[in-house]
mmCIF file of C-alpha atoms and ligand atoms in Angstrom:
data_model
loop_
_atom_site.group_PDB
_atom_site.id
_atom_site.type_symbol
_atom_site.label_atom_id
_atom_site.label_comp_id
_atom_site.label_asym_id
_atom_site.label_seq_id
_atom_site.Cartn_x
_atom_site.Cartn_y
_atom_site.Cartn_z
ATOM 1 C CA UNK A 28 52.996 -73.929 -10.310
ATOM 2 C CA UNK A 29 56.392 -75.109 -9.123
ATOM 3 C CA UNK A 30 58.701 -72.533 -7.608
ATOM 4 C CA UNK A 31 62.442 -71.968 -7.600
ATOM 5 C CA UNK A 32 64.391 -69.201 -5.887
ATOM 6 C CA UNK A 33 67.286 -67.138 -7.246
ATOM 7 C CA UNK A 34 69.305 -65.188 -4.672
ATOM 8 C CA UNK A 35 71.787 -62.707 -6.187
ATOM 9 C CA UNK A 36 74.619 -62.417 -3.646
ATOM 10 C CA UNK A 37 77.546 -61.619 -5.926
ATOM 11 C CA UNK A 38 77.855 -57.895 -5.161
ATOM 12 C CA UNK A 39 81.060 -56.672 -3.579
ATOM 13 C CA UNK A 40 79.244 -54.917 -0.740
ATOM 14 C CA UNK A 41 81.743 -52.071 -0.745
ATOM 15 C CA UNK A 42 79.162 -49.575 0.526
ATOM 16 C CA UNK A 43 78.656 -51.596 3.732
ATOM 17 C CA UNK A 44 82.350 -51.236 4.664
ATOM 18 C CA UNK A 45 84.245 -53.631 6.969
ATOM 19 C CA UNK A 46 85.776 -55.450 3.986
ATOM 20 C CA UNK A 47 83.399 -58.408 4.135
ATOM 21 C CA UNK A 48 80.708 -58.979 1.525
ATOM 22 C CA UNK A 49 77.459 -58.013 3.221
ATOM 23 C CA UNK A 50 75.619 -61.295 2.586
ATOM 24 C CA UNK A 51 78.242 -63.100 4.659
ATOM 25 C CA UNK A 52 78.254 -60.662 7.560
ATOM 26 C CA UNK A 53 76.533 -61.680 10.741
ATOM 27 C CA UNK A 54 73.524 -59.892 12.066
ATOM 28 C CA UNK A 55 71.945 -61.011 15.338
ATOM 29 C CA UNK A 56 74.265 -64.064 15.417
ATOM 30 C CA UNK A 57 73.498 -65.478 11.959
ATOM 31 C CA UNK A 58 74.735 -64.509 8.514
ATOM 32 C CA UNK A 59 72.536 -62.312 6.329
ATOM 33 C CA UNK A 60 72.469 -64.992 3.614
ATOM 34 C CA UNK A 61 71.554 -67.797 5.997
ATOM 35 C CA UNK A 62 68.664 -65.701 7.284
ATOM 36 C CA UNK A 63 67.400 -65.393 3.710
ATOM 37 C CA UNK A 64 67.697 -69.178 3.234
ATOM 38 C CA UNK A 65 65.799 -69.840 6.472
ATOM 39 C CA UNK A 66 63.098 -67.439 5.367
ATOM 40 C CA UNK A 67 62.472 -69.416 2.166
ATOM 41 C CA UNK A 68 62.872 -72.809 3.874
ATOM 42 C CA UNK A 69 60.274 -71.853 6.483
ATOM 43 C CA UNK A 70 57.913 -71.301 3.565
ATOM 44 C CA UNK A 71 58.922 -74.276 1.394
ATOM 45 C CA UNK A 72 61.233 -77.006 2.676
ATOM 46 C CA UNK A 73 62.581 -78.328 -0.609
ATOM 47 C CA UNK A 74 62.154 -75.997 -3.597
ATOM 48 C CA UNK A 75 65.402 -75.408 -5.519
ATOM 49 C CA UNK A 76 67.374 -72.362 -4.380
ATOM 50 C CA UNK A 77 70.210 -70.959 -6.490
ATOM 51 C CA UNK A 78 72.673 -68.667 -4.713
ATOM 52 C CA UNK A 79 74.630 -66.503 -7.156
ATOM 53 C CA UNK A 80 78.006 -65.606 -5.674
ATOM 54 C CA UNK A 81 81.305 -63.983 -6.665
ATOM 55 C CA UNK A 82 84.055 -66.440 -7.661
ATOM 56 C CA UNK A 83 86.276 -65.130 -4.823
ATOM 57 C CA UNK A 84 83.622 -65.834 -2.191
ATOM 58 C CA UNK A 85 83.301 -69.642 -2.382
ATOM 59 C CA UNK A 86 84.860 -70.428 1.002
ATOM 60 C CA UNK A 87 83.086 -67.499 2.685
ATOM 61 C CA UNK A 88 79.838 -68.744 1.203
ATOM 62 C CA UNK A 89 80.315 -72.320 2.425
ATOM 63 C CA UNK A 90 81.098 -71.044 5.913
ATOM 64 C CA UNK A 91 78.004 -68.821 5.891
ATOM 65 C CA UNK A 92 75.133 -71.187 5.102
ATOM 66 C CA UNK A 93 73.392 -74.336 6.269
ATOM 67 C CA UNK A 94 73.276 -76.371 3.059
ATOM 68 C CA UNK A 95 70.654 -78.865 1.991
ATOM 69 C CA UNK A 96 70.566 -80.908 -1.212
ATOM 70 C CA UNK A 97 68.308 -78.411 -3.017
ATOM 71 C CA UNK A 98 70.573 -75.441 -2.422
ATOM 72 C CA UNK A 99 72.755 -74.805 -5.474
ATOM 73 C CA UNK A 100 75.469 -72.244 -6.158
ATOM 74 C CA UNK A 101 76.720 -70.579 -9.310
ATOM 75 C CA UNK A 102 78.986 -67.629 -10.039
ATOM 76 C CA UNK A 103 77.602 -64.204 -10.977
ATOM 77 C CA UNK A 104 78.600 -61.237 -13.119
ATOM 78 C CA UNK A 105 79.780 -57.663 -12.755
ATOM 79 C CA UNK A 106 76.268 -56.177 -12.458
ATOM 80 C CA UNK A 107 73.280 -57.520 -10.537
ATOM 81 C CA UNK A 108 71.492 -58.060 -13.851
ATOM 82 C CA UNK A 109 74.238 -60.434 -15.069
ATOM 83 C CA UNK A 110 74.165 -62.309 -11.776
ATOM 84 C CA UNK A 111 70.395 -62.791 -11.966
ATOM 85 C CA UNK A 112 70.732 -64.127 -15.517
ATOM 86 C CA UNK A 113 73.254 -66.756 -14.351
ATOM 87 C CA UNK A 114 70.881 -67.819 -11.589
ATOM 88 C CA UNK A 115 67.921 -68.067 -13.977
ATOM 89 C CA UNK A 116 69.947 -70.114 -16.478
ATOM 90 C CA UNK A 117 70.971 -72.484 -13.714
ATOM 91 C CA UNK A 118 67.389 -72.917 -12.512
ATOM 92 C CA UNK A 119 66.177 -73.488 -16.055
ATOM 93 C CA UNK A 120 68.830 -76.166 -16.629
ATOM 94 C CA UNK A 121 67.771 -78.285 -13.650
ATOM 95 C CA UNK A 122 66.148 -81.638 -14.584
ATOM 96 C CA UNK A 123 63.006 -80.574 -12.702
ATOM 97 C CA UNK A 124 63.029 -76.949 -13.710
ATOM 98 C CA UNK A 125 60.278 -74.978 -11.917
ATOM 99 C CA UNK A 126 57.548 -73.021 -13.727
ATOM 100 C CA UNK A 127 57.966 -69.890 -11.600
ATOM 101 C CA UNK A 128 60.794 -68.084 -9.863
ATOM 102 C CA UNK A 129 61.172 -65.724 -6.933
ATOM 103 C CA UNK A 130 64.167 -63.431 -7.292
ATOM 104 C CA UNK A 131 65.277 -62.107 -3.921
ATOM 105 C CA UNK A 132 68.293 -59.981 -2.990
ATOM 106 C CA UNK A 133 70.595 -61.597 -0.434
ATOM 107 C CA UNK A 134 70.721 -58.153 1.165
ATOM 108 C CA UNK A 135 67.076 -58.310 2.349
ATOM 109 C CA UNK A 136 66.961 -60.763 5.251
ATOM 110 C CA UNK A 137 63.872 -59.217 6.850
ATOM 111 C CA UNK A 138 61.298 -60.038 4.170
ATOM 112 C CA UNK A 139 58.290 -62.141 5.108
ATOM 113 C CA UNK A 140 56.235 -64.393 2.858
ATOM 114 C CA UNK A 141 54.913 -61.594 0.633
ATOM 115 C CA UNK A 142 55.602 -61.288 -3.110
ATOM 116 C CA UNK A 143 56.567 -58.285 -5.262
ATOM 117 C CA UNK A 144 56.282 -55.898 -2.379
ATOM 118 C CA UNK A 145 56.558 -52.162 -2.787
ATOM 119 C CA UNK A 146 56.218 -49.296 -0.322
ATOM 120 C CA UNK A 147 54.467 -46.034 -1.163
ATOM 121 C CA UNK A 148 56.930 -43.179 -1.051
ATOM 122 C CA UNK A 149 56.281 -40.972 1.987
ATOM 123 C CA UNK A 150 59.292 -38.655 1.832
ATOM 124 C CA UNK A 151 59.297 -35.525 -0.312
ATOM 125 C CA UNK A 152 61.333 -36.342 -3.390
ATOM 126 C CA UNK A 153 63.856 -33.990 -4.956
ATOM 127 C CA UNK A 154 65.499 -34.235 -8.331
ATOM 128 C CA UNK A 155 69.007 -32.794 -8.452
ATOM 129 C CA UNK A 156 71.529 -31.908 -11.129
ATOM 130 C CA UNK A 157 75.004 -33.442 -11.236
ATOM 131 C CA UNK A 158 76.238 -30.867 -8.668
ATOM 132 C CA UNK A 159 73.614 -31.935 -6.133
ATOM 133 C CA UNK A 160 71.572 -28.763 -6.558
ATOM 134 C CA UNK A 161 67.820 -29.205 -6.467
ATOM 135 C CA UNK A 162 66.113 -28.852 -9.817
ATOM 136 C CA UNK A 163 62.580 -29.897 -8.921
ATOM 137 C CA UNK A 164 60.279 -31.518 -6.385
ATOM 138 C CA UNK A 165 58.856 -34.710 -7.832
ATOM 139 C CA UNK A 166 55.172 -35.411 -7.057
ATOM 140 C CA UNK A 167 55.140 -38.624 -5.015
ATOM 141 C CA UNK A 168 51.615 -39.773 -5.910
ATOM 142 C CA UNK A 169 51.800 -43.212 -7.448
ATOM 143 C CA UNK A 170 55.498 -43.594 -6.630
ATOM 144 C CA UNK A 171 56.659 -46.746 -4.873
ATOM 145 C CA UNK A 172 59.970 -48.066 -3.644
ATOM 146 C CA UNK A 173 60.347 -51.561 -5.068
ATOM 147 C CA UNK A 174 61.500 -54.374 -2.822
ATOM 148 C CA UNK A 175 62.229 -58.054 -3.364
ATOM 149 C CA UNK A 176 61.180 -60.876 -3.581
ATOM 150 C CA UNK A 177 59.733 -60.405 -7.048
ATOM 151 C CA UNK A 178 57.961 -63.357 -8.698
ATOM 152 C CA UNK A 179 57.852 -64.306 -12.384
ATOM 153 C CA UNK A 180 57.215 -67.131 -14.780
ATOM 154 C CA UNK A 181 60.715 -68.597 -15.091
ATOM 155 C CA UNK A 182 60.857 -68.819 -18.896
ATOM 156 C CA UNK A 183 59.430 -65.287 -19.332
ATOM 157 C CA UNK A 184 61.957 -63.571 -17.094
ATOM 158 C CA UNK A 185 64.798 -65.760 -18.401
ATOM 159 C CA UNK A 186 63.967 -64.784 -21.988
ATOM 160 C CA UNK A 187 63.809 -61.077 -21.098
ATOM 161 C CA UNK A 188 67.124 -61.277 -19.224
ATOM 162 C CA UNK A 189 68.751 -63.050 -22.205
ATOM 163 C CA UNK A 190 67.579 -60.197 -24.455
ATOM 164 C CA UNK A 191 68.640 -57.523 -21.945
ATOM 165 C CA UNK A 192 72.119 -59.055 -21.769
ATOM 166 C CA UNK A 193 72.618 -58.279 -25.450
ATOM 167 C CA UNK A 194 71.643 -54.604 -25.058
ATOM 168 C CA UNK A 195 73.338 -51.698 -23.298
ATOM 169 C CA UNK A 196 70.390 -50.875 -21.021
ATOM 170 C CA UNK A 197 70.880 -51.668 -17.371
ATOM 171 C CA UNK A 198 68.191 -52.572 -14.869
ATOM 172 C CA UNK A 199 68.348 -52.402 -11.077
ATOM 173 C CA UNK A 200 65.388 -54.696 -10.550
ATOM 174 C CA UNK A 201 63.780 -57.512 -12.503
ATOM 175 C CA UNK A 202 60.224 -56.168 -12.771
ATOM 176 C CA UNK A 203 61.673 -53.386 -14.990
ATOM 177 C CA UNK A 204 62.297 -55.902 -17.757
ATOM 178 C CA UNK A 205 58.620 -56.860 -17.905
ATOM 179 C CA UNK A 206 57.562 -53.202 -17.750
ATOM 180 C CA UNK A 207 59.770 -52.405 -20.719
ATOM 181 C CA UNK A 208 58.375 -55.387 -22.630
ATOM 182 C CA UNK A 209 54.857 -54.048 -21.990
ATOM 183 C CA UNK A 210 53.909 -56.979 -19.750
ATOM 184 C CA UNK A 211 51.733 -56.290 -16.705
ATOM 185 C CA UNK A 212 53.334 -56.395 -13.257
ATOM 186 C CA UNK A 213 51.226 -56.179 -10.135
ATOM 187 C CA UNK A 214 52.616 -54.759 -6.924
ATOM 188 C CA UNK A 215 51.469 -55.731 -3.474
ATOM 189 C CA UNK A 216 51.919 -53.867 -0.204
ATOM 190 C CA UNK A 217 55.512 -54.189 0.992
ATOM 191 C CA UNK A 218 56.873 -54.043 4.514
ATOM 192 C CA UNK A 219 58.895 -51.199 5.961
ATOM 193 C CA UNK A 220 61.022 -53.713 7.910
ATOM 194 C CA UNK A 221 62.096 -55.418 4.655
ATOM 195 C CA UNK A 222 65.108 -53.109 4.410
ATOM 196 C CA UNK A 223 67.987 -53.679 2.023
ATOM 197 C CA UNK A 224 71.312 -53.826 3.863
ATOM 198 C CA UNK A 225 73.477 -51.437 1.873
ATOM 199 C CA UNK A 226 75.404 -49.216 4.287
ATOM 200 C CA UNK A 227 76.941 -50.020 7.655
ATOM 201 C CA UNK A 228 74.179 -48.053 9.367
ATOM 202 C CA UNK A 229 71.646 -50.465 7.816
ATOM 203 C CA UNK A 230 73.257 -53.284 9.821
ATOM 204 C CA UNK A 231 72.734 -51.271 13.009
ATOM 205 C CA UNK A 232 69.099 -50.743 12.007
ATOM 206 C CA UNK A 233 68.808 -54.507 11.300
ATOM 207 C CA UNK A 234 70.196 -55.383 14.742
ATOM 208 C CA UNK A 235 67.587 -53.050 16.256
ATOM 209 C CA UNK A 236 64.805 -54.740 14.262
ATOM 210 C CA UNK A 237 65.921 -58.166 15.500
ATOM 211 C CA UNK A 238 66.124 -57.011 19.140
ATOM 212 C CA UNK A 239 62.665 -55.462 18.898
ATOM 213 C CA UNK A 240 61.298 -58.795 17.657
ATOM 214 C CA UNK A 241 62.984 -61.158 20.098
ATOM 215 C CA UNK A 242 61.009 -62.188 23.211
HETATM 216 O O1 LIG B 28 74.229 -53.460 -4.977
HETATM 217 P P1 LIG B 28 72.840 -53.753 -4.563
HETATM 218 O O2 LIG B 28 72.628 -53.551 -3.069
HETATM 219 O O3 LIG B 28 71.770 -53.127 -5.383
HETATM 220 O O4 LIG B 28 72.698 -55.313 -4.783
HETATM 221 C C1 LIG B 28 71.469 -55.973 -4.626
HETATM 222 C C2 LIG B 28 71.736 -57.479 -4.598
HETATM 223 O O5 LIG B 28 72.307 -57.892 -5.837
HETATM 224 C C3 LIG B 28 72.719 -57.884 -3.496
HETATM 225 O O6 LIG B 28 72.214 -59.048 -2.848
HETATM 226 C C4 LIG B 28 73.991 -58.137 -4.251
HETATM 227 O O7 LIG B 28 74.820 -59.135 -3.679
HETATM 228 C C5 LIG B 28 73.485 -58.617 -5.606
HETATM 229 N N1 LIG B 28 74.452 -58.379 -6.698
HETATM 230 C C6 LIG B 28 74.899 -59.466 -7.457
HETATM 231 N N2 LIG B 28 75.837 -59.270 -8.453
HETATM 232 C C7 LIG B 28 76.348 -58.050 -8.677
HETATM 233 C C8 LIG B 28 75.904 -56.927 -7.934
HETATM 234 C C9 LIG B 28 74.938 -57.123 -6.940
HETATM 235 O O8 LIG B 28 74.444 -60.594 -7.237
HETATM 236 N N3 LIG B 28 77.269 -57.922 -9.621
#
């Protein structure tokens, strides 16, 4: 198989505060997005990488990454799902379009070389009503928190995203589209350090992770 990478980075990052899209914020001296690029480049030096960004972020993006000739950029959509679709279309339109794709959130710079990772849920889970009052405790057996990267055959996930774009359903990860189509998806053990940077406190946690790992 040949591999391409799609990195959705077009979110507005409003939950992380500080007015700067989270992929372009620095953590441990490097931007979150550049850390993600280095992660994939340390694994494969020249596979095509498509960064999906917001139209307003072009100059921020250019200032945030070390480019090479196989790093491409395209603009995203309002939801993550729409951004992923743009990235997949771009990858599929390349002259040497790869057979498989890894889709990886820009907000997860601490992943390693694993694929479709998921972490068994260890907290007790509560379901609430719209007022935040507990309705039930959800049994956690067989429940996993999905992470990225997630890996797919490029044409399969592209086709499912094209179909999803014409419906009103919304999906927060890409494996969901295969699940709904009745296609098998295997999970592998994830890593607790592969956190998604969402809130400002996640950046503090990320800085701690980096300090704990430096010599
Ligand atoms: O918002 P959330 O943290 O779930 O976003 C996950 C990833 O999807 C982030 O890397 C974010 O930049 C990206 N995203 C996107 N386009 C959007 C919304 C989110 O590429 N419209």
